[in-house]
Coordinates of C-alpha atoms in Angstrom, one line a residue:
M1 CA 6.2 -7.8 -0.4
N2 CA 4.8 -11.3 0.6
T3 CA 6.5 -13.1 -2.2
S4 CA 7.1 -16.8 -0.3
V5 CA 2.8 -16.7 0.0
K6 CA 3.0 -16.2 -3.9
Q7 CA 5.1 -18.9 -4.8
E8 CA 3.5 -20.6 -2.9
I9 CA 0.1 -20.0 -4.2
L10 CA 2.3 -20.2 -7.9
A11 CA 3.1 -23.6 -6.7
K12 CA -0.4 -24.5 -6.0
I13 CA -1.6 -23.9 -9.3
K14 CA 1.1 -25.7 -11.0
E15 CA 0.3 -28.9 -9.0
Y16 CA -3.3 -28.9 -10.3
D17 CA -5.4 -29.4 -13.6
R18 CA -8.7 -28.1 -12.7
I19 CA -9.1 -24.3 -10.9
L20 CA -12.0 -22.7 -10.1
I21 CA -12.6 -19.7 -9.5
F22 CA -15.2 -17.9 -6.3
R23 CA -16.0 -14.7 -5.4
H24 CA -18.3 -13.2 -3.0
K25 CA -22.2 -12.2 -3.2
R26 CA -23.5 -9.1 -4.9
V27 CA -20.8 -8.6 -7.2
D28 CA -18.8 -5.8 -7.8
G29 CA -16.1 -4.5 -9.9
D30 CA -13.0 -4.8 -7.7
C31 CA -14.4 -9.4 -7.2
V32 CA -16.0 -9.5 -11.7
G33 CA -11.7 -7.9 -12.6
A34 CA -10.7 -10.0 -10.3
S35 CA -12.4 -13.3 -11.3
K36 CA -12.2 -12.6 -15.0
G37 CA -8.2 -11.2 -14.7
L38 CA -7.4 -14.1 -13.3
K39 CA -9.0 -17.1 -15.4
E40 CA -7.6 -15.1 -18.7
L41 CA -4.0 -14.9 -16.9
L42 CA -4.2 -18.4 -15.9
K43 CA -5.4 -19.8 -19.7
A44 CA -3.0 -18.1 -20.9
S45 CA -0.1 -18.8 -19.5
F46 CA -1.1 -22.8 -19.0
P47 CA -3.4 -23.3 -22.1
E48 CA -3.7 -27.4 -20.6
K49 CA -5.5 -26.5 -17.2
D50 CA -9.8 -25.9 -17.1
V51 CA -9.7 -22.7 -15.3
R52 CA -13.1 -21.1 -14.6
I53 CA -15.1 -18.8 -12.9
I54 CA -17.8 -20.2 -10.2
D55 CA -20.6 -18.2 -9.1
D56 CA -24.6 -17.9 -9.7
E57 CA -24.7 -14.3 -9.4
R58 CA -24.1 -11.5 -12.5
S59 CA -24.4 -8.0 -13.5
D60 CA -25.9 -5.7 -15.5
Y61 CA -23.4 -3.0 -14.6
L62 CA -20.7 -5.2 -15.5
A63 CA -21.7 -7.3 -18.7
F64 CA -19.0 -5.5 -20.9
L65 CA -17.1 -7.6 -18.8
G66 CA -18.8 -10.5 -20.6
P67 CA -20.5 -13.7 -19.9
D68 CA -19.4 -16.5 -17.0
D69 CA -18.4 -20.0 -17.4
E70 CA -21.8 -22.5 -17.0
A71 CA -22.6 -23.9 -13.7
V72 CA -21.2 -27.6 -13.4
P73 CA -22.1 -31.1 -11.7
D74 CA -21.7 -31.5 -8.6
D75 CA -18.5 -34.1 -9.3
F76 CA -16.7 -31.7 -10.6
Y77 CA -15.6 -29.8 -7.6
A78 CA -13.7 -33.2 -6.4
S79 CA -10.3 -33.2 -7.9
A80 CA -10.6 -28.8 -8.4
L81 CA -8.3 -26.4 -6.4
A82 CA -10.4 -23.3 -5.4
I83 CA -9.3 -19.9 -5.7
V84 CA -11.8 -17.5 -3.8
V85 CA -10.8 -13.5 -4.3
D86 CA -12.2 -10.8 -2.8
V87 CA -13.7 -12.3 0.0
A88 CA -13.2 -11.9 3.8
D89 CA -15.2 -14.3 5.3
T90 CA -16.6 -18.2 3.9
E91 CA -20.5 -16.8 4.4
R92 CA -20.0 -14.5 1.5
I93 CA -18.9 -16.3 -1.0
S94 CA -21.9 -16.7 -4.0
N95 CA -21.2 -20.2 -4.8
Q96 CA -21.2 -22.2 -1.4
K97 CA -20.5 -25.3 -3.3
F98 CA -16.4 -24.0 -2.5
S99 CA -16.2 -26.2 -0.4
L100 CA -16.2 -29.2 -2.3
C101 CA -13.0 -28.6 -3.5
K102 CA -10.0 -30.7 -2.5
E103 CA -8.1 -27.4 -1.3
I104 CA -8.9 -23.4 -1.3
V105 CA -6.6 -20.6 -2.1
K106 CA -7.4 -17.5 -0.8
I107 CA -6.6 -13.6 -1.9
D108 CA -8.4 -11.1 -0.5
H109 CA -7.5 -7.0 0.7
H110 CA -10.4 -6.9 3.7
I111 CA -9.8 -7.4 7.0
D112 CA -8.8 -10.8 8.1
R113 CA -11.5 -11.6 10.7
T114 CA -12.0 -15.5 9.9
P115 CA -9.2 -16.9 7.6
Y116 CA -9.8 -20.0 5.3
G117 CA -7.7 -21.7 3.3
V118 CA -4.9 -23.9 2.9
I119 CA -2.9 -21.2 1.6
S120 CA -4.4 -17.5 2.9
W121 CA -2.7 -14.7 0.9
V122 CA -4.5 -11.3 2.5
E123 CA -3.1 -7.5 2.4
E124 CA -5.6 -5.5 4.0
G125 CA -3.2 -2.4 2.8
R126 CA -4.0 -2.9 -0.6
S127 CA -6.8 -0.5 -2.6
A128 CA -8.8 -3.8 -5.0
A129 CA -8.1 -7.6 -4.6
C130 CA -7.5 -6.7 -8.4
E131 CA -4.1 -4.8 -6.9
M132 CA -3.0 -8.3 -5.8
I133 CA -4.2 -10.3 -8.9
A134 CA -1.1 -7.1 -10.8
D135 CA 1.4 -7.9 -8.2
F136 CA 1.1 -11.8 -8.8
Y137 CA 2.0 -10.9 -12.8
A138 CA 4.2 -8.7 -12.0
T139 CA 6.2 -10.9 -9.3
F140 CA 5.9 -13.7 -12.2
Q141 CA 5.7 -12.1 -14.8
D142 CA 9.0 -14.4 -16.5
E143 CA 6.6 -17.3 -16.2
L144 CA 3.5 -15.9 -16.8
T145 CA 1.4 -13.8 -20.0
L146 CA -1.0 -11.5 -19.3
T147 CA -3.6 -10.9 -22.4
Q148 CA -4.6 -7.4 -23.1
W149 CA -8.2 -8.3 -21.8
G150 CA -7.0 -10.1 -19.2
A151 CA -5.7 -7.1 -18.2
T152 CA -8.6 -4.9 -18.8
C153 CA -10.3 -7.3 -16.2
I154 CA -8.3 -5.9 -13.6
Y155 CA -8.0 -2.6 -14.2
T156 CA -11.6 -2.4 -14.4
G157 CA -11.5 -3.6 -10.4
M158 CA -8.2 -1.1 -9.4
V159 CA -10.0 1.6 -11.0
T160 CA -13.9 0.1 -9.1
D161 CA -12.7 -0.3 -6.1
S162 CA -9.9 2.9 -5.2
G163 CA -12.4 5.2 -6.9
R164 CA -10.4 6.0 -9.8
F165 CA -7.1 5.8 -7.7
M166 CA -8.9 8.7 -5.2
Y167 CA -9.5 6.5 -2.2
E168 CA -7.7 5.5 1.1
G169 CA -5.0 2.8 0.7
V170 CA -3.9 4.2 -2.6
S171 CA 0.1 4.0 -2.6
G172 CA 2.6 4.9 -5.0
D173 CA 3.2 0.7 -5.8
S174 CA -1.2 0.5 -7.0
M175 CA 0.0 3.2 -9.7
R176 CA 3.1 1.2 -10.9
L177 CA 1.5 -1.5 -11.4
A178 CA -1.7 0.0 -12.7
G179 CA 0.9 1.6 -15.2
L180 CA 2.1 -2.5 -15.4
I181 CA -1.3 -3.1 -16.2
L182 CA -2.0 -0.2 -18.8
D183 CA 1.1 -1.0 -20.6
K184 CA -0.8 -4.7 -21.6
G185 CA -3.2 -2.0 -24.2
V186 CA -6.0 -1.5 -21.7
K187 CA -8.3 1.0 -24.2
T188 CA -8.7 3.0 -21.5
D189 CA -12.0 5.7 -23.0
W190 CA -13.8 1.9 -23.9
L191 CA -13.4 0.8 -20.0
Y192 CA -14.2 4.4 -18.8
A193 CA -17.2 4.4 -21.1
N194 CA -18.6 1.2 -20.2
L195 CA -18.0 2.0 -16.2
Y196 CA -19.3 6.1 -16.1
L197 CA -21.7 6.5 -18.6
K198 CA -25.5 6.9 -17.5
T199 CA -28.6 6.4 -19.5
F200 CA -31.5 9.3 -19.4
E201 CA -33.5 7.0 -16.8
S202 CA -30.7 6.9 -14.5
L203 CA -30.1 10.7 -14.5
K204 CA -33.7 11.2 -13.3
F205 CA -32.9 8.8 -10.9
T206 CA -29.8 10.8 -9.5
A207 CA -32.2 13.8 -9.5
Y208 CA -34.7 12.3 -7.3
V209 CA -31.8 11.0 -5.0
Y210 CA -30.6 14.8 -5.0
E211 CA -34.1 16.1 -3.9
H212 CA -35.1 12.9 -1.0
M213 CA -31.9 12.5 1.0
K214 CA -31.2 13.3 4.0
V215 CA -28.0 14.4 6.8
T216 CA -28.3 13.8 10.3
E217 CA -27.7 16.9 12.6
N218 CA -23.6 16.3 12.9
G219 CA -23.3 15.0 8.9
V220 CA -24.5 12.3 8.1
C221 CA -25.9 11.8 4.7
W222 CA -28.9 9.3 3.7
L223 CA -31.2 7.8 2.1
L224 CA -34.0 4.9 1.9
V225 CA -34.6 3.7 -1.3
D226 CA -38.0 1.4 -0.7
K227 CA -39.3 -0.2 -3.3
A228 CA -42.1 2.6 -4.4
M229 CA -39.3 4.4 -5.1
Q230 CA -37.4 1.1 -7.4
Q231 CA -40.7 1.0 -8.7
K232 CA -41.2 4.1 -9.6
F233 CA -37.8 3.8 -11.9
G234 CA -37.4 1.1 -12.8
L235 CA -34.0 -0.1 -10.6
N236 CA -32.7 -3.6 -9.6
M237 CA -31.1 -4.6 -6.3
E238 CA -27.9 -3.7 -8.3
S239 CA -29.3 -0.1 -9.9
A240 CA -30.9 0.8 -6.4
S241 CA -27.6 0.1 -4.6
A242 CA -25.9 2.3 -6.6
A243 CA -27.5 5.4 -5.1
I244 CA -24.4 5.4 -2.5
S245 CA -22.5 7.2 -5.0
S246 CA -24.3 10.2 -5.5
L247 CA -24.3 11.1 -1.5
S248 CA -20.5 11.3 -1.2
G249 CA -18.5 14.2 -1.6
I250 CA -20.6 16.9 0.3
R251 CA -18.4 19.3 2.9
G252 CA -18.9 18.4 6.6
C253 CA -20.9 15.2 5.9
L254 CA -17.8 12.1 6.6
C255 CA -19.9 9.3 6.5
W256 CA -23.3 8.6 3.8
I257 CA -26.0 5.5 3.6
A258 CA -27.9 4.3 1.2
F259 CA -30.7 2.3 2.9
I260 CA -32.3 -0.8 0.3
E261 CA -35.0 -2.3 0.6
T262 CA -35.3 -5.6 -0.9
G263 CA -38.8 -7.1 -0.2
D264 CA -37.9 -10.2 0.8
E265 CA -39.9 -12.5 3.7
E266 CA -37.4 -10.9 6.2
H267 CA -38.2 -7.4 5.8
A268 CA -34.3 -7.0 4.9
I269 CA -32.9 -3.3 4.2
R270 CA -29.0 -3.8 2.9
V271 CA -26.5 -1.2 3.9
R272 CA -24.0 0.6 2.0
L273 CA -21.6 2.4 4.3
R274 CA -19.4 5.3 3.3
S275 CA -17.2 7.3 4.8
R276 CA -14.0 10.2 4.7
F277 CA -11.9 9.7 6.7
A278 CA -13.8 8.1 9.8
A279 CA -13.1 4.6 10.0
I280 CA -17.1 3.1 10.2
N281 CA -16.4 -0.5 9.7
H282 CA -17.2 -1.5 13.4
I283 CA -20.8 0.2 13.1
A284 CA -21.1 -2.2 9.9
E285 CA -20.3 -4.9 11.7
K286 CA -22.8 -3.8 14.7
Y287 CA -25.6 -4.4 12.3
H288 CA -24.8 -7.7 10.9
G289 CA -22.2 -6.5 8.2
G290 CA -18.5 -5.8 7.9
G291 CA -15.9 -4.6 5.3
H292 CA -13.1 -1.8 4.8
A293 CA -12.2 0.6 7.1
C294 CA -14.3 3.3 5.1
A295 CA -16.4 1.1 3.2
S296 CA -18.9 -1.1 4.3
G297 CA -22.1 -3.0 3.8
A298 CA -24.9 -4.5 6.6
T299 CA -28.3 -5.4 6.7
V300 CA -31.0 -3.9 9.1
Y301 CA -34.2 -5.9 9.6
S302 CA -37.2 -3.1 10.1
V303 CA -37.4 0.4 9.7
R304 CA -36.7 0.8 14.3
E305 CA -33.2 -0.8 13.7
M306 CA -32.6 1.3 10.1
H307 CA -32.8 4.8 12.5
D308 CA -30.8 2.5 15.6
L309 CA -28.0 2.4 12.7
L310 CA -28.0 6.3 11.9
R311 CA -28.3 7.0 15.7
D312 CA -25.3 5.7 16.1
A313 CA -23.5 6.7 13.2
D314 CA -24.5 10.6 13.6
T315 CA -22.9 9.4 17.7
Y316 CA -19.5 8.3 16.1
I317 CA -19.4 11.4 13.4
K318 CA -20.1 13.8 16.3
E319 CA -17.1 12.1 18.6
Y320 CA -14.8 11.7 15.6
K321 CA -15.1 15.7 14.3
E322 CA -14.7 16.4 18.2
N323 CA -11.1 14.5 18.7
N324 CA -9.9 15.6 15.0
E325 CA -8.9 18.0 12.9
G326 CA -8.6 18.4 9.1
W327 CA -11.6 16.9 8.3
L328 CA -14.0 19.6 5.2

């Protein structure tokens, strides 16, 4: 699929001696895996090129994938090709100096509302941006070299963004590409241990979540992780946001939402929205956000606006249940 655009990207990569890889704010397994996996793929395939990841954010959860590159001076960008992975629109790119690069290539699997880049490869049906990096390697594997470590990074993103291959968007092609990547020697027991083993303290927070989460009349499970809760359990923004995973899996709840107080001057509350079957990205878009059909993010700026969003979600889930069959 899309062989011609992949050929254009490969030609552009060959054209440049310096390649800078960018990703989105509030990093996750897919954008980190895609950036690190692509860097490793390009370094192994073209050792003479200067390939770096440009990012201002770090993740404790993904620290096992190693540190990122150091910051570079502004004049470093001018002769570089920027490759932006897993970012739908430019406002969400973590380091805005991508615009200083000579040309920009976009590789993404989100809804393409704001196209950008001299080359834009977008496949909304893909389960992960890392699946696209795997596909890029598969298309040109006679020319490209993928190391065991590069495969590990790519597989990390494929696993995390697909919910261990459970979410909609996972296809036969996803699994075939996963097999190709696994054949490079990915140590899955080590990887899954790093991704999913929990500390005793984090389990106590999970227990607290189960005790305090709420469910609306029509089946929206939700929780507000306020600053007091964050302080009680020693949570940073990343670990507080992870509460969303504890809200899933309730029969009859087709949508689950975590609200995370930031404590900033704007009184912003980050919102993580997830759903089963019912597309909820239109709700995220109404509240300063967006994303995938069943996995989106948003921001509200007051408790009142938080309850407005909840009301909209509850109304939508009620309508969805009344007009659809087969939901659990």
